[in-house]
């Protein structure tokens, strides 16, 4: 079987962590990538689910509001649930 060279760019930290993992399981990155490519060809699909986390507009807005409330001088902070209850009932 003839071989060819494939070159790609990746994050340095990702590569370092991947190399450490491959060393732990006794394989090279080249072997791991070849396994991945063979699996794709064999199954005719990416061998894992690719999805995008979906957040509703309402959730995004609530997160933004929570971030604003964390800023000093904005909103109220409570040391415990009892303080929160007192404030809610007042």
mmCIF file with all atom_site columns, C-alpha atoms in Angstrom:
data_model
loop_
_atom_site.group_PDB
_atom_site.id
_atom_site.type_symbol
_atom_site.label_atom_id
_atom_site.label_alt_id
_atom_site.label_comp_id
_atom_site.label_asym_id
_atom_site.label_entity_id
_atom_site.label_seq_id
_atom_site.pdbx_PDB_ins_code
_atom_site.Cartn_x
_atom_site.Cartn_y
_atom_site.Cartn_z
_atom_site.occupancy
_atom_site.B_iso_or_equiv
_atom_site.pdbx_formal_charge
_atom_site.auth_seq_id
_atom_site.auth_comp_id
_atom_site.auth_asym_id
_atom_site.auth_atom_id
_atom_site.pdbx_PDB_model_num
ATOM 1  C CA . UNK A 1 1  ? 0.000   0.000  0.000  1.00 0.00 ? 1  UNK A CA 1
ATOM 2  C CA . UNK A 1 2  ? 1.430   3.368  -1.020 1.00 0.00 ? 2  UNK A CA 1
ATOM 3  C CA . UNK A 1 3  ? 1.462   6.065  1.631  1.00 0.00 ? 3  UNK A CA 1
ATOM 4  C CA . UNK A 1 4  ? 1.044   9.801  1.441  1.00 0.00 ? 4  UNK A CA 1
ATOM 5  C CA . UNK A 1 5  ? 1.760   12.656 3.812  1.00 0.00 ? 5  UNK A CA 1
ATOM 6  C CA . UNK A 1 6  ? -1.056  14.733 5.247  1.00 0.00 ? 6  UNK A CA 1
ATOM 7  C CA . UNK A 1 7  ? -0.328  18.018 6.987  1.00 0.00 ? 7  UNK A CA 1
ATOM 8  C CA . UNK A 1 8  ? -2.746  20.008 9.127  1.00 0.00 ? 8  UNK A CA 1
ATOM 9  C CA . UNK A 1 9  ? -2.690  22.787 11.705 1.00 0.00 ? 9  UNK A CA 1
ATOM 10 C CA . UNK A 1 10 ? -3.932  22.404 15.242 1.00 0.00 ? 10 UNK A CA 1
ATOM 11 C CA . UNK A 1 11 ? -3.697  24.153 18.584 1.00 0.00 ? 11 UNK A CA 1
ATOM 12 C CA . UNK A 1 12 ? -0.348  23.485 20.319 1.00 0.00 ? 12 UNK A CA 1
ATOM 13 C CA . UNK A 1 13 ? -1.962  22.643 23.668 1.00 0.00 ? 13 UNK A CA 1
ATOM 14 C CA . UNK A 1 14 ? -4.409  20.255 21.987 1.00 0.00 ? 14 UNK A CA 1
ATOM 15 C CA . UNK A 1 15 ? -1.550  18.471 20.247 1.00 0.00 ? 15 UNK A CA 1
ATOM 16 C CA . UNK A 1 16 ? 0.440   18.196 23.483 1.00 0.00 ? 16 UNK A CA 1
ATOM 17 C CA . UNK A 1 17 ? -2.526  16.699 25.347 1.00 0.00 ? 17 UNK A CA 1
ATOM 18 C CA . UNK A 1 18 ? -3.339  14.334 22.480 1.00 0.00 ? 18 UNK A CA 1
ATOM 19 C CA . UNK A 1 19 ? 0.295   13.165 22.305 1.00 0.00 ? 19 UNK A CA 1
ATOM 20 C CA . UNK A 1 20 ? 0.226   12.437 26.052 1.00 0.00 ? 20 UNK A CA 1
ATOM 21 C CA . UNK A 1 21 ? -2.941  10.382 25.629 1.00 0.00 ? 21 UNK A CA 1
ATOM 22 C CA . UNK A 1 22 ? -1.595  8.472  22.624 1.00 0.00 ? 22 UNK A CA 1
ATOM 23 C CA . UNK A 1 23 ? 1.602   7.699  24.534 1.00 0.00 ? 23 UNK A CA 1
ATOM 24 C CA . UNK A 1 24 ? -0.498  6.353  27.411 1.00 0.00 ? 24 UNK A CA 1
ATOM 25 C CA . UNK A 1 25 ? -2.368  3.958  25.109 1.00 0.00 ? 25 UNK A CA 1
ATOM 26 C CA . UNK A 1 26 ? 0.768   3.014  23.181 1.00 0.00 ? 26 UNK A CA 1
ATOM 27 C CA . UNK A 1 27 ? 0.136   4.584  19.804 1.00 0.00 ? 27 UNK A CA 1
ATOM 28 C CA . UNK A 1 28 ? 1.348   7.488  17.741 1.00 0.00 ? 28 UNK A CA 1
ATOM 29 C CA . UNK A 1 29 ? -0.720  10.375 16.498 1.00 0.00 ? 29 UNK A CA 1
ATOM 30 C CA . UNK A 1 30 ? -0.242  9.005  12.985 1.00 0.00 ? 30 UNK A CA 1
ATOM 31 C CA . UNK A 1 31 ? -1.751  5.668  14.043 1.00 0.00 ? 31 UNK A CA 1
ATOM 32 C CA . UNK A 1 32 ? -4.664  7.429  15.756 1.00 0.00 ? 32 UNK A CA 1
ATOM 33 C CA . UNK A 1 33 ? -5.415  9.566  12.708 1.00 0.00 ? 33 UNK A CA 1
ATOM 34 C CA . UNK A 1 34 ? -5.242  6.512  10.442 1.00 0.00 ? 34 UNK A CA 1
ATOM 35 C CA . UNK A 1 35 ? -7.703  4.690  12.729 1.00 0.00 ? 35 UNK A CA 1
ATOM 36 C CA . UNK A 1 36 ? -10.011 7.692  12.533 1.00 0.00 ? 36 UNK A CA 1
ATOM 37 C CA . UNK A 1 37 ? -9.817  7.857  8.722  1.00 0.00 ? 37 UNK A CA 1
ATOM 38 C CA . UNK A 1 38 ? -10.399 4.101  8.373  1.00 0.00 ? 38 UNK A CA 1
ATOM 39 C CA . UNK A 1 39 ? -13.468 4.341  10.616 1.00 0.00 ? 39 UNK A CA 1
ATOM 40 C CA . UNK A 1 40 ? -14.861 7.175  8.473  1.00 0.00 ? 40 UNK A CA 1
ATOM 41 C CA . UNK A 1 41 ? -14.367 5.189  5.276  1.00 0.00 ? 41 UNK A CA 1
ATOM 42 C CA . UNK A 1 42 ? -15.776 1.993  6.792  1.00 0.00 ? 42 UNK A CA 1
ATOM 43 C CA . UNK A 1 43 ? -18.904 3.642  8.227  1.00 0.00 ? 43 UNK A CA 1
ATOM 44 C CA . UNK A 1 44 ? -19.282 6.400  5.618  1.00 0.00 ? 44 UNK A CA 1
ATOM 45 C CA . UNK A 1 45 ? -19.878 8.934  8.363  1.00 0.00 ? 45 UNK A CA 1
ATOM 46 C CA . UNK A 1 46 ? -18.068 10.913 11.048 1.00 0.00 ? 46 UNK A CA 1
ATOM 47 C CA . UNK A 1 47 ? -17.806 8.364  13.903 1.00 0.00 ? 47 UNK A CA 1
ATOM 48 C CA . UNK A 1 48 ? -19.244 10.670 16.538 1.00 0.00 ? 48 UNK A CA 1
ATOM 49 C CA . UNK A 1 49 ? -22.105 13.110 16.827 1.00 0.00 ? 49 UNK A CA 1
ATOM 50 C CA . UNK A 1 50 ? -21.430 16.687 15.824 1.00 0.00 ? 50 UNK A CA 1
ATOM 51 C CA . UNK A 1 51 ? -23.897 19.149 17.256 1.00 0.00 ? 51 UNK A CA 1
ATOM 52 C CA . UNK A 1 52 ? -24.155 22.733 18.306 1.00 0.00 ? 52 UNK A CA 1
ATOM 53 C CA . UNK A 1 53 ? -25.501 23.503 21.762 1.00 0.00 ? 53 UNK A CA 1
ATOM 54 C CA . UNK A 1 54 ? -28.720 25.389 21.226 1.00 0.00 ? 54 UNK A CA 1
ATOM 55 C CA . UNK A 1 55 ? -29.863 28.030 23.658 1.00 0.00 ? 55 UNK A CA 1
ATOM 56 C CA . UNK A 1 56 ? -33.096 29.902 23.349 1.00 0.00 ? 56 UNK A CA 1
ATOM 57 C CA . UNK A 1 57 ? -33.082 33.683 23.047 1.00 0.00 ? 57 UNK A CA 1
ATOM 58 C CA . UNK A 1 58 ? -34.709 33.744 26.487 1.00 0.00 ? 58 UNK A CA 1
ATOM 59 C CA . UNK A 1 59 ? -31.826 31.725 28.006 1.00 0.00 ? 59 UNK A CA 1
ATOM 60 C CA . UNK A 1 60 ? -29.197 33.912 26.354 1.00 0.00 ? 60 UNK A CA 1
ATOM 61 C CA . UNK A 1 61 ? -30.924 37.052 27.650 1.00 0.00 ? 61 UNK A CA 1
ATOM 62 C CA . UNK A 1 62 ? -31.174 35.560 31.159 1.00 0.00 ? 62 UNK A CA 1
ATOM 63 C CA . UNK A 1 63 ? -27.453 34.754 31.151 1.00 0.00 ? 63 UNK A CA 1
ATOM 64 C CA . UNK A 1 64 ? -26.613 38.289 30.057 1.00 0.00 ? 64 UNK A CA 1
ATOM 65 C CA . UNK A 1 65 ? -28.813 39.673 32.822 1.00 0.00 ? 65 UNK A CA 1
ATOM 66 C CA . UNK A 1 66 ? -27.136 37.412 35.393 1.00 0.00 ? 66 UNK A CA 1
ATOM 67 C CA . UNK A 1 67 ? -23.702 38.605 34.246 1.00 0.00 ? 67 UNK A CA 1
ATOM 68 C CA . UNK A 1 68 ? -24.817 42.209 34.707 1.00 0.00 ? 68 UNK A CA 1
ATOM 69 C CA . UNK A 1 69 ? -26.148 41.469 38.188 1.00 0.00 ? 69 UNK A CA 1
ATOM 70 C CA . UNK A 1 70 ? -22.776 40.010 39.211 1.00 0.00 ? 70 UNK A CA 1
ATOM 71 C CA . UNK A 1 71 ? -21.092 43.383 38.701 1.00 0.00 ? 71 UNK A CA 1
ATOM 72 C CA . UNK A 1 72 ? -20.276 45.290 41.910 1.00 0.00 ? 72 UNK A CA 1
ATOM 73 C CA . UNK A 1 73 ? -22.995 47.737 42.919 1.00 0.00 ? 73 UNK A CA 1
ATOM 74 C CA . UNK A 1 74 ? -25.644 46.049 40.779 1.00 0.00 ? 74 UNK A CA 1
ATOM 75 C CA . UNK A 1 75 ? -28.243 43.739 42.225 1.00 0.00 ? 75 UNK A CA 1
ATOM 76 C CA . UNK A 1 76 ? -28.194 42.226 45.700 1.00 0.00 ? 76 UNK A CA 1
ATOM 77 C CA . UNK A 1 77 ? -26.027 39.555 47.271 1.00 0.00 ? 77 UNK A CA 1
ATOM 78 C CA . UNK A 1 78 ? -27.074 37.264 50.092 1.00 0.00 ? 78 UNK A CA 1
ATOM 79 C CA . UNK A 1 79 ? -24.930 35.201 52.432 1.00 0.00 ? 79 UNK A CA 1
ATOM 80 C CA . UNK A 1 80 ? -27.573 32.518 52.879 1.00 0.00 ? 80 UNK A CA 1
ATOM 81 C CA . UNK A 1 81 ? -31.086 31.481 51.917 1.00 0.00 ? 81 UNK A CA 1
ATOM 82 C CA . UNK A 1 82 ? -32.605 32.989 55.059 1.00 0.00 ? 82 UNK A CA 1
ATOM 83 C CA . UNK A 1 83 ? -31.371 36.459 54.062 1.00 0.00 ? 83 UNK A CA 1
ATOM 84 C CA . UNK A 1 84 ? -32.788 35.947 50.582 1.00 0.00 ? 84 UNK A CA 1
ATOM 85 C CA . UNK A 1 85 ? -36.175 34.901 51.990 1.00 0.00 ? 85 UNK A CA 1
ATOM 86 C CA . UNK A 1 86 ? -36.316 37.932 54.293 1.00 0.00 ? 86 UNK A CA 1
ATOM 87 C CA . UNK A 1 87 ? -35.586 40.228 51.369 1.00 0.00 ? 87 UNK A CA 1
ATOM 88 C CA . UNK A 1 88 ? -38.175 38.556 49.152 1.00 0.00 ? 88 UNK A CA 1
ATOM 89 C CA . UNK A 1 89 ? -40.850 38.808 51.836 1.00 0.00 ? 89 UNK A CA 1
ATOM 90 C CA . UNK A 1 90 ? -40.132 42.443 52.718 1.00 0.00 ? 90 UNK A CA 1
#
